[in-house]
Amino acid sequence: MFHKAHWLFTLLCVGSTSAIMILMSLLYLRVSENSLYDSQFYSFQKDVNTIATNLEETSTLSMQWLARMEAQNDYSIFIIDNGVPFLYNSLRDGMHSHSKALLAESLDAYISLFADAPVANINTYSNIWHTEYAFRSPTEQSHYYCSRIDIGKNNTSTQIMILCSLTVLRAQIIRQRILFLGIISITIVLLSVFSWLFTGRLLKPLQENYESQMQFIGAASHELRTPLSVILASSECCESATAEEQKSFFQTIRKEGRRMNALINDMLTLAHTGTNRFLIECAPAQLDTLCLNAYEAFEPLCQKKQVLLSLQLPEDSIPRCKCDSARIAQTLSILLHNAVSYTPDGGQISLSLAWDHKEGVFEITVTDTGIGISDADKKHIFERFYRAEKSRSAKGHFGLGLSIAYEIVSAHHGKISAEDNPAGGSIFTVKLPMT
Ligand code: ADP
């Protein structure tokens, strides 16, 4: 599921960004190409103006001058005198057939473009006028800017056709397009790699969350199955049992029902953590009173198990701690319950409270002389449903207590940790800030 989502997000990311990038590039190319064509056209017009001015000033056409103009600007200049191509062209290239065709095409283009339209750039003070236009040669398959200069003198007419080839410009434009295509392709590849990594990172916490939820559901179902199967088996046996046996079966059903109830409560607490349904209602509370209450609650159990439970409270009065007293009491209960469960008969448990006024932190410790926790287990004991191998058989222990304690302490911006008791056993420390 996450693999598919990963692909989808990557495609979405790359697709949308690439579409915007391609659109912007096309827009840029269009503007840039138009401006290249425009600037070429303006410089061509400027040259034509210079030629026209020159023609106005000199009464004769200098072939050297025309040849220089052609060579300098890569133009093709044709002179038509009274409808006959002038000697200049004949001398230059013997009027190759392709030049003839080009000239004819440019004249045809002129006629088709301006037959009905007024002629542009007419110099009213002289009899020289010129018109610039663009045309495409069908035979050469190439584009040109063209200018037709008309000179009218003594009932004779001379036309000068100047053709500016756009081949170089178009090659430059094609090079620019290829460059853009390359840049866009490389960018899309980089973008794909980046998007893949980025969406992967984005989805990782979601995937982890989903997997841990699946694990939670799996472990919860597993834990619920045992008491449920006992309840089902007991109720089936009840049908054919004597009144005495039925009493015992009912007791088992009730006991397993209570186990299920406790487990479901724990699961609900954990399910609500991290959501706005896990509310802690903080109010100033006396932690020494909470510790005393916890001590009193566990004393009978310890006595029964012949475990010595002691309580150490600060001698001086301590400030009140802004906390959810019910949740802190629940944490103490979890720690003491574990201490009692994992401490063999004759062991010792001590509950102590200290106030570090420099740091502004309350420190609650539960020390026992029990079975202790290996370093490998210490890394996992705050995880949901984690139980060290040696405590797996402990009844009524689902591996949820410490994860609930962890969530409660974290919700109070505090810290909970476990370490070895030098005298054997474990020490659990809860640090809570004053507010
Ligand atoms: P459980 O309900 O199984 O006690 P917890 O989350 O409270 O679950 O504890 C997780 C595991 O941590 C326990 O299964 C046990 O292995 C270990 N543990 C917790 N407290 C103690 C302790 N005081 N002494 C030894 N092991 C402990």
Coordinates of C-alpha atoms and ligand atoms in Angstrom, one line a residue:
M1 CA 0.0 0.0 0.0
F2 CA 2.8 2.4 1.0
H3 CA 4.8 1.4 -2.0
K4 CA 1.9 2.3 -4.3
A5 CA 1.4 5.6 -2.4
H6 CA 5.1 6.3 -2.7
W7 CA 4.9 5.9 -6.5
L8 CA 1.8 7.9 -6.8
F9 CA 3.1 10.8 -4.7
T10 CA 6.4 10.8 -6.7
L11 CA 4.5 10.8 -10.0
L12 CA 2.2 13.6 -8.7
C13 CA 5.1 15.7 -7.5
V14 CA 7.2 15.2 -10.7
G15 CA 4.2 15.5 -13.0
S16 CA 2.9 18.8 -11.6
T17 CA 6.4 20.4 -11.2
S18 CA 7.4 19.2 -14.7
A19 CA 4.2 20.6 -16.3
I20 CA 4.8 24.0 -14.7
M21 CA 8.5 23.9 -15.7
I22 CA 7.7 22.9 -19.3
L23 CA 5.0 25.6 -19.6
M24 CA 7.4 28.3 -18.3
S25 CA 10.2 27.1 -20.6
L26 CA 7.9 27.1 -23.6
L27 CA 6.8 30.6 -22.7
Y28 CA 10.3 31.8 -22.3
L29 CA 11.4 30.2 -25.6
R30 CA 8.6 31.8 -27.4
V31 CA 9.4 35.3 -26.0
S32 CA 13.1 34.8 -26.6
E33 CA 12.6 33.5 -30.2
N34 CA 10.3 36.3 -31.0
S35 CA 12.8 38.9 -29.8
L36 CA 15.6 37.2 -31.8
Y37 CA 13.5 37.4 -34.9
D38 CA 12.6 41.0 -34.1
S39 CA 16.1 42.1 -33.5
Q40 CA 17.3 40.4 -36.8
F41 CA 14.4 42.1 -38.6
Y42 CA 15.3 45.5 -37.2
S43 CA 18.9 45.2 -38.0
F44 CA 17.9 44.1 -41.6
Q45 CA 15.6 47.2 -41.8
K46 CA 18.5 49.4 -40.7
D47 CA 20.8 48.0 -43.3
V48 CA 18.1 48.4 -46.0
N49 CA 17.7 52.1 -44.9
T50 CA 21.4 52.6 -45.2
I51 CA 21.4 51.1 -48.7
A52 CA 18.4 53.2 -49.7
T53 CA 20.0 56.4 -48.3
N54 CA 23.2 55.5 -50.2
L55 CA 21.3 55.0 -53.4
E56 CA 19.6 58.4 -52.9
E57 CA 22.9 60.1 -52.4
T58 CA 24.8 58.5 -55.2
S59 CA 23.3 58.4 -58.7
T60 CA 25.3 55.3 -59.7
L61 CA 25.4 51.9 -58.1
S62 CA 28.9 50.7 -57.2
M63 CA 29.3 47.0 -57.6
Q64 CA 32.1 46.9 -55.1
W65 CA 29.9 48.5 -52.6
L66 CA 27.1 46.1 -53.2
A67 CA 29.5 43.1 -53.0
R68 CA 30.8 44.4 -49.7
M69 CA 27.3 44.8 -48.3
E70 CA 26.5 41.2 -49.4
A71 CA 29.6 39.7 -47.9
Q72 CA 29.4 41.7 -44.6
N73 CA 25.8 40.8 -43.9
D74 CA 25.4 37.5 -45.6
Y75 CA 22.7 39.0 -47.9
S76 CA 21.8 38.2 -51.4
I77 CA 21.3 41.3 -53.5
F78 CA 19.6 41.2 -56.9
I79 CA 19.2 44.1 -59.2
I80 CA 16.4 44.2 -61.8
D81 CA 16.7 46.8 -64.4
N82 CA 13.5 47.3 -66.4
G83 CA 12.5 43.8 -65.6
V84 CA 15.8 42.3 -66.6
P85 CA 18.3 41.0 -63.9
F86 CA 21.2 43.3 -63.9
L87 CA 24.8 42.5 -64.9
Y88 CA 25.9 42.6 -61.3
N89 CA 24.2 39.3 -60.6
S90 CA 25.3 37.7 -63.8
L91 CA 28.9 38.6 -63.0
R92 CA 28.6 37.4 -59.4
D93 CA 27.2 34.0 -59.9
G94 CA 26.2 33.7 -63.4
M95 CA 22.6 33.8 -62.1
H96 CA 22.5 30.2 -61.0
S97 CA 19.2 28.6 -61.5
H98 CA 18.6 28.4 -57.7
S99 CA 19.2 32.2 -57.5
K100 CA 16.8 32.8 -60.3
A101 CA 14.2 30.7 -58.5
L102 CA 14.9 32.5 -55.2
L103 CA 14.4 35.8 -56.9
A104 CA 11.2 34.7 -58.6
E105 CA 9.9 33.4 -55.3
S106 CA 10.7 36.5 -53.4
L107 CA 8.9 38.6 -56.1
D108 CA 5.9 36.3 -56.0
A109 CA 5.8 36.6 -52.2
Y110 CA 5.9 40.4 -52.6
I111 CA 3.0 40.4 -55.1
S112 CA 0.9 38.0 -53.0
L113 CA 1.6 40.1 -49.8
F114 CA 1.3 43.6 -51.2
A115 CA -0.7 43.4 -54.4
D116 CA -3.7 45.2 -52.7
A117 CA -1.9 46.8 -49.8
P118 CA -0.2 50.2 -49.8
V119 CA 3.6 50.1 -50.1
A120 CA 5.5 50.8 -46.9
N121 CA 8.5 53.1 -46.3
I122 CA 7.8 55.5 -49.2
N123 CA 10.2 58.4 -49.2
T124 CA 7.9 61.1 -50.6
Y125 CA 10.8 63.4 -51.3
S126 CA 12.6 61.0 -53.6
N127 CA 11.5 58.3 -56.0
I128 CA 13.0 55.5 -53.9
W129 CA 10.9 53.4 -51.7
H130 CA 11.3 50.1 -50.0
T131 CA 9.2 47.3 -48.4
E132 CA 10.4 44.6 -46.0
Y133 CA 8.7 41.3 -45.5
A134 CA 9.3 37.7 -44.5
F135 CA 8.9 34.7 -46.8
R136 CA 9.7 31.1 -47.0
S137 CA 11.3 29.6 -50.1
P138 CA 9.5 26.4 -51.0
T139 CA 12.3 25.2 -53.2
E140 CA 15.1 25.8 -50.7
Q141 CA 12.9 25.1 -47.7
S142 CA 14.5 28.1 -45.9
H143 CA 13.3 31.3 -44.5
Y144 CA 14.3 34.8 -45.5
Y145 CA 13.7 38.5 -44.7
C146 CA 13.3 40.3 -47.9
S147 CA 13.4 43.9 -48.9
R148 CA 12.3 45.3 -52.3
I149 CA 13.7 48.7 -53.1
D150 CA 12.1 50.4 -56.0
I151 CA 14.0 53.2 -57.8
G152 CA 12.1 55.2 -60.4
K153 CA 14.2 57.5 -62.7
N154 CA 13.5 59.1 -66.1
N155 CA 10.8 56.7 -67.0
T156 CA 13.0 53.7 -66.0
S157 CA 12.4 51.5 -63.1
T158 CA 15.0 49.6 -61.1
Q159 CA 14.3 47.1 -58.4
I160 CA 16.8 45.9 -55.8
M161 CA 15.8 42.8 -54.0
I162 CA 17.8 42.2 -50.8
L163 CA 17.4 38.8 -49.2
C164 CA 18.6 38.0 -45.7
S165 CA 18.8 34.3 -45.0
L166 CA 17.5 33.2 -41.6
T167 CA 19.3 29.9 -41.7
V168 CA 21.9 30.9 -39.1
L169 CA 19.2 32.4 -36.9
R170 CA 17.0 29.4 -37.1
A171 CA 20.0 27.1 -36.4
Q172 CA 20.7 29.2 -33.3
I173 CA 17.0 28.9 -32.3
I174 CA 17.1 25.1 -32.8
R175 CA 20.3 24.9 -30.7
Q176 CA 18.6 26.9 -28.0
R177 CA 15.6 24.5 -28.1
I178 CA 17.8 21.5 -27.9
L179 CA 19.7 23.1 -24.9
F180 CA 16.3 23.7 -23.2
L181 CA 15.2 20.1 -23.9
G182 CA 18.4 18.8 -22.4
I183 CA 18.1 21.1 -19.3
I184 CA 14.4 20.1 -18.9
S185 CA 15.2 16.4 -19.2
I186 CA 18.1 16.5 -16.7
T187 CA 15.9 18.6 -14.3
I188 CA 13.1 16.0 -14.6
V189 CA 15.5 13.2 -13.8
L190 CA 16.9 15.1 -10.8
L191 CA 13.4 16.0 -9.8
S192 CA 12.2 12.4 -10.0
V193 CA 15.1 11.2 -7.8
F194 CA 14.5 14.1 -5.3
S195 CA 10.8 13.5 -5.2
W196 CA 11.3 9.7 -4.7
L197 CA 13.6 10.4 -1.7
F198 CA 11.5 13.3 -0.4
T199 CA 8.1 11.4 -0.5
G200 CA 9.9 8.4 0.9
R201 CA 11.0 10.4 3.9
L202 CA 7.5 12.0 4.1
L203 CA 5.8 8.6 4.1
K204 CA 8.3 6.9 6.5
P205 CA 6.7 8.1 9.7
L206 CA 3.3 7.3 8.4
Q207 CA 4.4 3.8 7.4
E208 CA 6.1 3.3 10.8
N209 CA 2.9 4.5 12.5
Y210 CA 0.8 2.2 10.4
E211 CA 3.1 -0.7 11.1
S212 CA 3.2 -0.1 14.8
Q213 CA -0.6 0.1 14.8
M214 CA -0.8 -3.2 13.0
Q215 CA 1.6 -4.7 15.5
F216 CA -0.5 -3.3 18.3
I217 CA -3.7 -4.7 16.9
G218 CA -2.0 -8.1 16.3
A219 CA -0.5 -8.2 19.8
A220 CA -3.8 -7.0 21.3
S221 CA -5.8 -9.7 19.5
H222 CA -3.2 -12.3 20.6
E223 CA -3.5 -11.2 24.2
L224 CA -7.3 -11.1 24.1
R225 CA -7.6 -14.6 22.6
T226 CA -6.2 -16.4 25.7
P227 CA -8.8 -15.1 28.3
L228 CA -11.6 -15.3 25.6
S229 CA -10.9 -18.9 24.9
V230 CA -10.8 -19.7 28.6
I231 CA -14.2 -18.0 29.0
L232 CA -15.7 -19.9 26.0
A233 CA -14.3 -23.2 27.2
S234 CA -15.6 -22.6 30.7
S235 CA -19.0 -21.6 29.6
E236 CA -19.3 -24.7 27.4
C237 CA -18.2 -26.9 30.3
C238 CA -20.8 -25.2 32.5
E239 CA -23.6 -26.9 30.6
S240 CA -22.7 -30.4 31.6
A241 CA -21.1 -29.5 35.0
T242 CA -22.4 -30.1 38.5
A243 CA -23.5 -27.2 40.6
E244 CA -20.1 -27.2 42.5
E245 CA -18.1 -27.3 39.3
Q246 CA -20.3 -24.6 37.8
K247 CA -19.3 -22.3 40.7
S248 CA -15.6 -22.8 39.9
F249 CA -16.2 -22.2 36.2
F250 CA -18.1 -19.0 36.9
Q251 CA -15.1 -17.9 39.1
T252 CA -12.8 -18.6 36.2
I253 CA -15.0 -16.7 33.8
R254 CA -15.2 -13.7 36.1
K255 CA -11.4 -13.7 36.6
E256 CA -10.7 -13.9 32.9
G257 CA -13.3 -11.3 32.2
R258 CA -11.6 -8.9 34.6
R259 CA -8.2 -9.6 32.9
M260 CA -9.8 -8.8 29.6
N261 CA -11.3 -5.6 31.1
A262 CA -7.9 -4.5 32.4
L263 CA -6.3 -5.2 29.1
I264 CA -9.0 -3.3 27.1
N265 CA -8.6 -0.4 29.5
D266 CA -4.9 -0.3 29.0
M267 CA -5.3 -0.6 25.2
L268 CA -7.8 2.2 25.2
T269 CA -5.4 4.4 27.2
L270 CA -2.6 3.7 24.7
A271 CA -4.9 4.1 21.7
H272 CA -5.7 7.6 22.9
T273 CA -2.1 8.7 23.5
G274 CA -0.9 11.0 20.7
T275 CA -4.5 12.0 20.0
N276 CA -6.5 14.8 21.6
R277 CA -8.5 12.2 23.4
F278 CA -5.5 11.5 25.7
L279 CA -6.3 14.4 28.1
I280 CA -4.2 15.2 31.1
E281 CA -5.8 17.6 33.4
C282 CA -3.1 19.4 35.3
A283 CA -3.6 21.0 38.7
P284 CA -1.2 21.8 41.5
A285 CA -0.8 18.5 43.5
Q286 CA 1.3 17.4 46.5
L287 CA 3.4 14.6 45.2
D288 CA 4.3 13.4 48.7
T289 CA 0.6 12.7 49.3
L290 CA 0.4 10.8 46.0
C291 CA 3.5 8.7 47.0
L292 CA 2.0 8.1 50.5
N293 CA -1.3 6.9 49.0
A294 CA 0.5 4.6 46.6
Y295 CA 2.6 3.2 49.5
E296 CA -0.5 2.5 51.5
A297 CA -2.2 0.9 48.6
F298 CA 0.6 -1.6 48.0
E299 CA 1.6 -2.3 51.5
P300 CA -0.9 -5.1 52.1
L301 CA 0.2 -6.8 48.9
C302 CA 3.9 -6.5 49.9
Q303 CA 3.1 -7.9 53.3
K304 CA 1.3 -10.8 51.8
K305 CA 4.4 -11.5 49.6
Q306 CA 6.8 -10.8 52.5
V307 CA 8.4 -8.0 50.6
L308 CA 9.6 -5.1 52.6
L309 CA 8.2 -1.9 51.2
S310 CA 9.6 1.4 52.4
L311 CA 8.8 5.1 51.7
Q312 CA 11.2 8.0 51.7
L313 CA 9.8 11.5 51.5
P314 CA 11.6 14.9 51.7
E315 CA 11.8 16.2 55.3
D316 CA 11.2 19.8 54.3
S317 CA 8.0 20.9 52.6
I318 CA 8.2 20.8 48.8
P319 CA 6.3 22.9 46.3
R320 CA 3.2 21.5 44.6
C321 CA 3.6 19.9 41.2
K322 CA 1.3 20.9 38.4
C323 CA 0.3 17.5 37.1
D324 CA -2.6 15.2 36.5
S325 CA -2.7 13.5 39.9
A326 CA -4.8 10.5 38.7
R327 CA -2.4 9.8 35.9
I328 CA 0.7 10.2 38.2
A329 CA -1.0 7.9 40.7
Q330 CA -1.5 5.4 37.8
T331 CA 2.2 5.6 36.9
L332 CA 3.2 4.9 40.5
S333 CA 0.9 2.0 40.6
I334 CA 2.4 0.6 37.4
L335 CA 5.9 0.9 38.8
L336 CA 5.0 -0.6 42.2
H337 CA 3.0 -3.3 40.6
N338 CA 6.0 -4.3 38.5
A339 CA 8.3 -4.1 41.4
V340 CA 6.1 -6.4 43.5
S341 CA 5.6 -8.8 40.5
Y342 CA 9.3 -9.1 39.7
T343 CA 10.7 -9.2 43.2
P344 CA 10.8 -12.6 44.8
D345 CA 9.6 -13.2 48.4
G346 CA 11.8 -11.7 51.0
G347 CA 13.0 -8.9 48.7
Q348 CA 12.8 -5.1 49.3
I349 CA 11.1 -2.3 47.5
S350 CA 11.5 1.4 48.2
L351 CA 9.5 4.3 46.9
S352 CA 11.2 7.7 47.3
L353 CA 10.5 11.3 46.4
A354 CA 13.0 14.1 46.1
W355 CA 12.8 17.7 45.0
D356 CA 15.7 19.3 43.1
H357 CA 15.1 23.0 43.7
K358 CA 18.1 24.0 41.5
E359 CA 16.7 22.2 38.4
G360 CA 13.0 22.6 39.5
V361 CA 12.5 18.9 39.1
F362 CA 10.7 16.3 41.2
E363 CA 12.3 12.8 41.2
I364 CA 10.3 9.7 42.1
T365 CA 12.3 6.4 42.3
V366 CA 11.0 2.9 42.7
T367 CA 13.9 0.6 43.6
D368 CA 13.6 -3.1 44.0
T369 CA 15.9 -6.1 44.6
G370 CA 14.1 -8.2 42.1
I371 CA 15.1 -10.2 39.0
G372 CA 16.6 -7.1 37.3
I373 CA 16.4 -6.2 33.6
S374 CA 19.1 -7.1 31.1
D375 CA 20.7 -4.3 29.0
A376 CA 19.1 -5.7 25.9
D377 CA 15.6 -5.7 27.4
K378 CA 16.1 -2.2 28.9
K379 CA 16.0 -0.8 25.3
H380 CA 12.6 -2.2 24.7
I381 CA 10.7 -2.3 28.0
F382 CA 8.8 1.0 27.2
E383 CA 7.5 -0.5 23.9
R384 CA 4.0 -1.7 23.7
F385 CA 3.4 -5.4 24.5
Y386 CA 7.1 -5.9 25.2
R387 CA 7.9 -8.4 27.9
A388 CA 11.3 -9.8 28.8
E389 CA 11.5 -13.5 28.1
K390 CA 11.8 -14.4 31.8
S391 CA 8.6 -12.5 32.7
R392 CA 6.5 -13.9 29.9
S393 CA 4.7 -16.3 32.1
A394 CA 3.7 -13.6 34.6
K395 CA -0.1 -13.6 34.7
G396 CA -1.9 -10.4 34.3
H397 CA 1.1 -8.8 32.6
F398 CA 0.6 -7.8 29.0
G399 CA 3.6 -5.7 28.5
L400 CA 1.6 -2.4 28.4
G401 CA 2.2 -1.0 31.9
L402 CA 5.5 0.7 31.2
S403 CA 4.4 2.1 27.8
I404 CA 1.4 3.7 29.5
A405 CA 3.8 5.1 32.2
Y406 CA 6.0 6.4 29.5
E407 CA 3.1 8.1 27.7
I408 CA 1.9 9.7 30.9
V409 CA 5.3 11.0 31.9
S410 CA 6.0 12.3 28.4
A411 CA 2.6 14.1 28.4
H412 CA 3.9 15.9 31.6
H413 CA 7.1 16.8 29.7
G414 CA 9.0 14.6 32.1
K415 CA 11.3 11.6 31.7
I416 CA 11.2 8.0 32.8
S417 CA 14.2 5.7 32.8
A418 CA 15.3 2.3 34.1
E419 CA 18.7 1.3 35.4
D420 CA 20.3 -1.5 37.4
N421 CA 20.2 -1.4 41.2
P422 CA 23.8 -1.9 42.4
A423 CA 22.4 -4.2 45.1
G424 CA 20.6 -6.3 42.4
G425 CA 17.2 -5.6 40.9
S426 CA 16.1 -2.4 39.1
I427 CA 15.6 1.3 39.7
F428 CA 12.9 3.2 37.8
T429 CA 13.2 7.0 37.9
V430 CA 10.5 9.5 37.0
K431 CA 11.5 13.1 36.6
L432 CA 8.7 15.7 36.5
P433 CA 9.1 19.4 36.0
M434 CA 7.3 21.6 38.5
T435 CA 5.0 23.0 35.9
Ligands
ADP1 P1 4.2 -6.1 32.1 O1 2.8 -5.8 32.2 O2 4.6 -7.2 31.4 O3 5.0 -5.9 33.4 P2 5.5 -3.6 31.5 O4 5.3 -2.7 30.3 O5 5.1 -3.0 32.8 O6 4.7 -4.9 31.2 O7 6.9 -4.1 31.6 C1 7.6 -4.5 30.5 C2 8.6 -5.5 30.8 O8 9.7 -4.9 31.6 C3 8.2 -6.6 31.8 O9 7.6 -7.7 31.1 C4 9.4 -7.0 32.5 O10 10.1 -7.9 31.7 C5 10.2 -5.7 32.6 N1 10.1 -5.1 33.9 C6 9.3 -4.1 34.2 N2 9.5 -3.7 35.5 C7 10.4 -4.6 36.0 C8 11.0 -4.7 37.3 N3 10.7 -3.9 38.3 N4 11.9 -5.7 37.4 C9 12.2 -6.5 36.4 N5 11.7 -6.4 35.1 C10 10.8 -5.5 35.0

